[in-house]
mmCIF file of C-alpha atoms in Angstrom:
data_model
loop_
_atom_site.group_PDB
_atom_site.id
_atom_site.type_symbol
_atom_site.label_atom_id
_atom_site.label_comp_id
_atom_site.label_asym_id
_atom_site.label_seq_id
_atom_site.Cartn_x
_atom_site.Cartn_y
_atom_site.Cartn_z
ATOM 1 C CA MET A 244 263.868 -38.027 39.389
ATOM 2 C CA ALA A 245 264.993 -35.167 37.034
ATOM 3 C CA ARG A 246 262.357 -32.935 35.477
ATOM 4 C CA ARG A 247 262.720 -31.966 31.999
ATOM 5 C CA PRO A 248 262.128 -28.377 30.925
ATOM 6 C CA PRO A 249 259.096 -27.783 28.612
ATOM 7 C CA PRO A 250 260.021 -27.485 24.974
ATOM 8 C CA ARG A 251 260.716 -24.057 23.890
ATOM 9 C CA TYR A 252 259.141 -24.165 20.529
ATOM 10 C CA SER A 253 256.313 -26.535 19.678
ATOM 11 C CA ASP A 254 256.299 -28.439 16.492
ATOM 12 C CA ARG A 255 253.428 -27.053 14.488
ATOM 13 C CA ARG A 256 253.212 -29.949 12.214
ATOM 14 C CA SER A 257 252.632 -32.430 14.937
ATOM 15 C CA ASN A 258 250.046 -30.339 16.862
ATOM 16 C CA PRO A 259 247.749 -28.808 14.346
ATOM 17 C CA SER A 260 245.629 -25.970 15.818
ATOM 18 C CA PRO A 261 241.967 -26.697 16.180
ATOM 19 C CA SER A 262 239.630 -24.920 13.895
ATOM 20 C CA PRO A 263 237.288 -22.402 15.540
ATOM 21 C CA PRO A 264 234.075 -23.892 16.407
ATOM 22 C CA PRO A 265 231.132 -23.056 14.063
ATOM 23 C CA SER A 266 229.381 -19.922 15.306
ATOM 24 C CA PRO A 267 225.737 -20.278 16.289
ATOM 25 C CA LYS A 268 223.383 -18.754 13.742
ATOM 26 C CA SER A 269 222.184 -15.299 14.778
ATOM 27 C CA ASN A 270 218.416 -15.058 15.433
ATOM 28 C CA ILE A 271 218.478 -11.264 14.714
ATOM 29 C CA ASN A 272 218.290 -10.323 11.129
ATOM 30 C CA TYR A 273 218.382 -6.959 9.340
ATOM 31 C CA GLY A 274 214.536 -6.548 9.436
ATOM 32 C CA THR A 275 214.642 -6.789 13.197
ATOM 33 C CA ILE A 276 217.410 -4.238 13.501
ATOM 34 C CA ALA A 277 215.556 -1.822 11.279
ATOM 35 C CA LEU A 278 212.331 -2.434 13.289
ATOM 36 C CA PHE A 279 214.164 -1.601 16.573
ATOM 37 C CA GLY A 280 215.826 1.458 14.947
ATOM 38 C CA GLY A 281 212.473 2.769 13.753
ATOM 39 C CA ILE A 282 210.998 2.261 17.222
ATOM 40 C CA PHE A 283 213.879 4.058 18.728
ATOM 41 C CA VAL A 284 213.603 7.085 16.513
ATOM 42 C CA LEU A 285 209.765 7.076 16.890
ATOM 43 C CA GLY A 286 210.279 7.043 20.715
ATOM 44 C CA ILE A 287 212.642 10.084 20.620
ATOM 45 C CA GLY A 288 210.190 12.039 18.391
ATOM 46 C CA VAL A 289 207.215 11.304 20.651
ATOM 47 C CA GLY A 290 209.293 12.152 23.720
ATOM 48 C CA ILE A 291 210.315 15.547 22.271
ATOM 49 C CA GLY A 292 206.727 16.201 21.259
ATOM 50 C CA VAL A 293 205.325 15.450 24.660
ATOM 51 C CA SER A 294 207.953 17.181 26.573
ATOM 52 C CA SER A 295 207.788 20.360 24.399
ATOM 53 C CA ASN A 296 206.169 23.209 26.310
ATOM 54 C CA ALA A 297 205.588 25.608 23.430
ATOM 55 C CA SER A 298 202.121 27.012 23.815
ATOM 56 C CA PHE A 299 200.334 29.812 22.143
ATOM 57 C CA ASP A 300 198.429 30.737 25.185
ATOM 58 C CA PRO A 301 198.769 34.538 25.985
ATOM 59 C CA LYS A 302 200.344 33.670 29.343
ATOM 60 C CA ASN A 303 203.204 31.903 27.672
ATOM 61 C CA VAL A 304 205.245 34.308 25.354
ATOM 62 C CA ALA A 305 207.567 31.663 23.934
ATOM 63 C CA SER A 306 208.063 32.965 20.375
ATOM 64 C CA ARG A 307 208.367 36.084 18.274
ATOM 65 C CA GLU A 308 205.034 35.256 16.617
ATOM 66 C CA VAL A 309 203.120 35.538 19.904
ATOM 67 C CA ILE A 310 204.871 38.884 20.562
ATOM 68 C CA ASP A 311 204.156 40.031 17.076
ATOM 69 C CA LYS A 312 200.399 39.170 17.281
ATOM 70 C CA SER A 313 200.118 40.798 20.704
ATOM 71 C CA ALA A 314 201.673 44.227 19.721
ATOM 72 C CA PRO A 315 199.371 47.136 19.290
ATOM 73 C CA ASN A 316 198.698 47.733 15.638
ATOM 74 C CA ALA A 317 200.476 44.584 14.817
ATOM 75 C CA GLU A 318 200.487 44.904 11.018
ATOM 76 C CA LEU A 319 201.814 48.448 11.167
ATOM 77 C CA CYS A 320 204.362 47.520 13.911
ATOM 78 C CA VAL A 321 205.875 44.507 12.015
ATOM 79 C CA GLN A 322 206.009 46.522 8.756
ATOM 80 C CA TYR A 323 207.516 49.773 10.005
ATOM 81 C CA GLY A 324 209.288 48.651 13.258
ATOM 82 C CA ALA A 325 209.489 45.761 15.573
ATOM 83 C CA SER A 326 207.078 44.414 18.279
ATOM 84 C CA ALA A 327 208.463 44.680 21.843
ATOM 85 C CA ILE A 328 207.845 43.674 25.467
ATOM 86 C CA VAL A 329 207.625 46.846 27.415
ATOM 87 C CA ALA A 330 208.455 46.690 31.123
ATOM 88 C CA ASP A 331 207.227 49.707 33.151
ATOM 89 C CA MET A 332 208.878 50.004 36.518
ATOM 90 C CA ARG A 333 210.110 52.589 38.908
ATOM 91 C CA ILE A 334 213.450 52.676 40.740
ATOM 92 C CA PHE A 335 213.840 54.396 44.110
ATOM 93 C CA LEU A 336 217.322 55.405 45.215
ATOM 94 C CA THR A 337 218.101 56.524 48.729
ATOM 95 C CA LEU A 338 221.354 58.236 49.438
ATOM 96 C CA ASN A 339 221.585 57.944 53.230
ATOM 97 C CA PRO A 340 221.846 55.086 53.634
ATOM 98 C CA PHE A 341 222.534 54.174 50.047
ATOM 99 C CA SER A 342 219.907 51.676 48.822
ATOM 100 C CA VAL A 343 218.152 50.804 45.613
ATOM 101 C CA PHE A 344 214.462 49.757 45.422
ATOM 102 C CA VAL A 345 212.658 48.522 42.459
ATOM 103 C CA THR A 346 208.876 48.152 41.823
ATOM 104 C CA GLN A 347 207.421 45.019 40.242
ATOM 105 C CA PRO A 348 207.514 45.593 36.554
ATOM 106 C CA GLN A 349 204.361 45.735 34.576
ATOM 107 C CA MET A 350 204.764 43.860 31.288
ATOM 108 C CA GLN A 351 202.773 44.838 28.279
ATOM 109 C CA PRO A 352 203.038 44.597 24.488
ATOM 110 C CA GLY A 353 204.513 47.593 22.603
ATOM 111 C CA CYS A 354 206.040 48.723 19.374
ATOM 112 C CA VAL A 355 209.293 50.274 18.541
ATOM 113 C CA LEU A 356 209.322 52.328 15.165
ATOM 114 C CA ARG A 357 212.362 52.571 12.856
ATOM 115 C CA ARG A 358 213.837 56.148 12.639
ATOM 116 C CA SER A 359 212.854 56.308 9.033
ATOM 117 C CA ASN A 360 209.231 55.625 9.953
ATOM 118 C CA MET A 361 208.747 58.116 12.768
ATOM 119 C CA ASN A 362 206.734 60.344 10.418
ATOM 120 C CA LEU A 363 203.737 57.859 10.653
ATOM 121 C CA LEU A 364 203.024 59.291 14.154
ATOM 122 C CA GLU A 365 203.073 62.812 12.826
ATOM 123 C CA GLN A 366 200.763 61.901 9.974
ATOM 124 C CA LYS A 367 198.341 60.451 12.490
ATOM 125 C CA ARG A 368 198.747 63.720 14.667
ATOM 126 C CA LEU A 369 199.904 61.674 17.708
ATOM 127 C CA ILE A 370 203.032 63.752 18.000
ATOM 128 C CA THR A 371 203.990 67.276 16.939
ATOM 129 C CA SER A 372 206.698 68.038 14.446
ATOM 130 C CA GLU A 373 208.855 69.568 17.258
ATOM 131 C CA GLN A 374 208.652 66.390 19.226
ATOM 132 C CA ALA A 375 209.643 64.418 16.138
ATOM 133 C CA ARG A 376 212.510 66.843 15.407
ATOM 134 C CA ASP A 377 213.747 66.745 19.006
ATOM 135 C CA CYS A 378 213.725 62.972 19.016
ATOM 136 C CA ARG A 379 215.303 62.639 15.673
ATOM 137 C CA ASN A 380 217.973 65.172 16.529
ATOM 138 C CA ARG A 381 219.155 63.050 19.513
ATOM 139 C CA MET A 382 219.297 59.926 17.037
ATOM 140 C CA ASN A 383 216.380 58.377 18.858
ATOM 141 C CA THR A 384 213.168 56.849 17.728
ATOM 142 C CA PHE A 385 209.632 56.454 19.161
ATOM 143 C CA GLY A 386 208.090 53.514 20.823
ATOM 144 C CA PHE A 387 204.374 53.213 21.942
ATOM 145 C CA VAL A 388 202.081 51.192 24.164
ATOM 146 C CA GLY A 389 198.488 50.895 23.325
ATOM 147 C CA SER A 390 196.463 51.150 20.064
ATOM 148 C CA LEU A 391 197.214 54.237 17.874
ATOM 149 C CA GLU A 392 193.492 54.753 17.662
ATOM 150 C CA SER A 393 192.876 55.122 21.336
ATOM 151 C CA LYS A 394 195.373 57.428 23.021
ATOM 152 C CA PRO A 395 198.595 55.350 23.092
ATOM 153 C CA THR A 396 201.500 56.160 25.374
ATOM 154 C CA ILE A 397 204.276 57.256 23.062
ATOM 155 C CA ASP A 398 207.834 57.867 24.218
ATOM 156 C CA CYS A 399 210.998 59.014 22.521
ATOM 157 C CA ILE A 400 213.310 56.190 23.205
ATOM 158 C CA TYR A 401 217.040 55.566 22.459
ATOM 159 C CA PRO A 402 218.767 52.381 21.570
ATOM 160 C CA ASN A 403 221.207 50.996 24.247
ATOM 161 C CA ASP A 404 223.669 48.933 22.319
ATOM 162 C CA ALA A 405 226.416 49.213 25.029
ATOM 163 C CA ALA A 406 226.086 45.581 26.113
ATOM 164 C CA GLY A 407 225.268 44.203 22.656
ATOM 165 C CA ASN A 408 223.200 41.114 22.065
ATOM 166 C CA LEU A 409 225.121 38.028 22.959
ATOM 167 C CA PHE A 410 222.476 35.892 21.322
ATOM 168 C CA LEU A 411 223.110 37.277 17.994
ATOM 169 C CA ASN A 412 226.943 37.343 18.063
ATOM 170 C CA PRO A 413 228.267 34.654 20.449
ATOM 171 C CA PRO A 414 231.966 34.827 21.315
ATOM 172 C CA GLY A 415 234.080 33.741 18.259
ATOM 173 C CA SER A 416 231.477 34.315 15.691
ATOM 174 C CA VAL A 417 232.164 36.575 12.736
ATOM 175 C CA ASN A 418 228.562 37.284 11.503
ATOM 176 C CA PRO A 419 228.094 41.106 11.192
ATOM 177 C CA ARG A 420 224.707 42.718 12.128
ATOM 178 C CA SER A 421 222.292 42.985 9.261
ATOM 179 C CA GLU A 422 220.794 46.275 8.156
ATOM 180 C CA GLY A 423 217.371 45.145 9.179
ATOM 181 C CA GLU A 424 218.404 45.268 12.866
ATOM 182 C CA ASN A 425 219.249 49.006 12.817
ATOM 183 C CA PHE A 426 216.633 51.317 14.122
#
């Protein structure tokens, strides 16, 4: 018995294609989708709020505001300079054998005055005019730890801009430093 090959082309008129079956009606409407979307966004918000560890506890220095409030003479410091975290530590260097040892830093709040405001310390008779002149001639400024009313520790300090601040100008950015950042 000889087999016939299948026809190459089917006659469309004789075999009409079946129409697609009617789709079942969806039980989810736009209100349900909006409800689930709202719950999703609310869940993300609550999750961020719960996992946030921002605290205004003095043991947690997580923001500039906490540092500003902790600075000695906070109002004067913010108006005429910038609040700072001061790290006092000592470095011991041996030459034979060559080794470097560092003490545990002592962290305390401090203040750095702008060069244009160094005369405030002179007016309060905390530094002499000679100390101010020497510090100013070296293009430095003053920083202090402790309240200005009760024997603060005042030092002539110099800005170290050699490394730059990579947080302010990330690679590829074109934002110049503002004048307010200069001391």
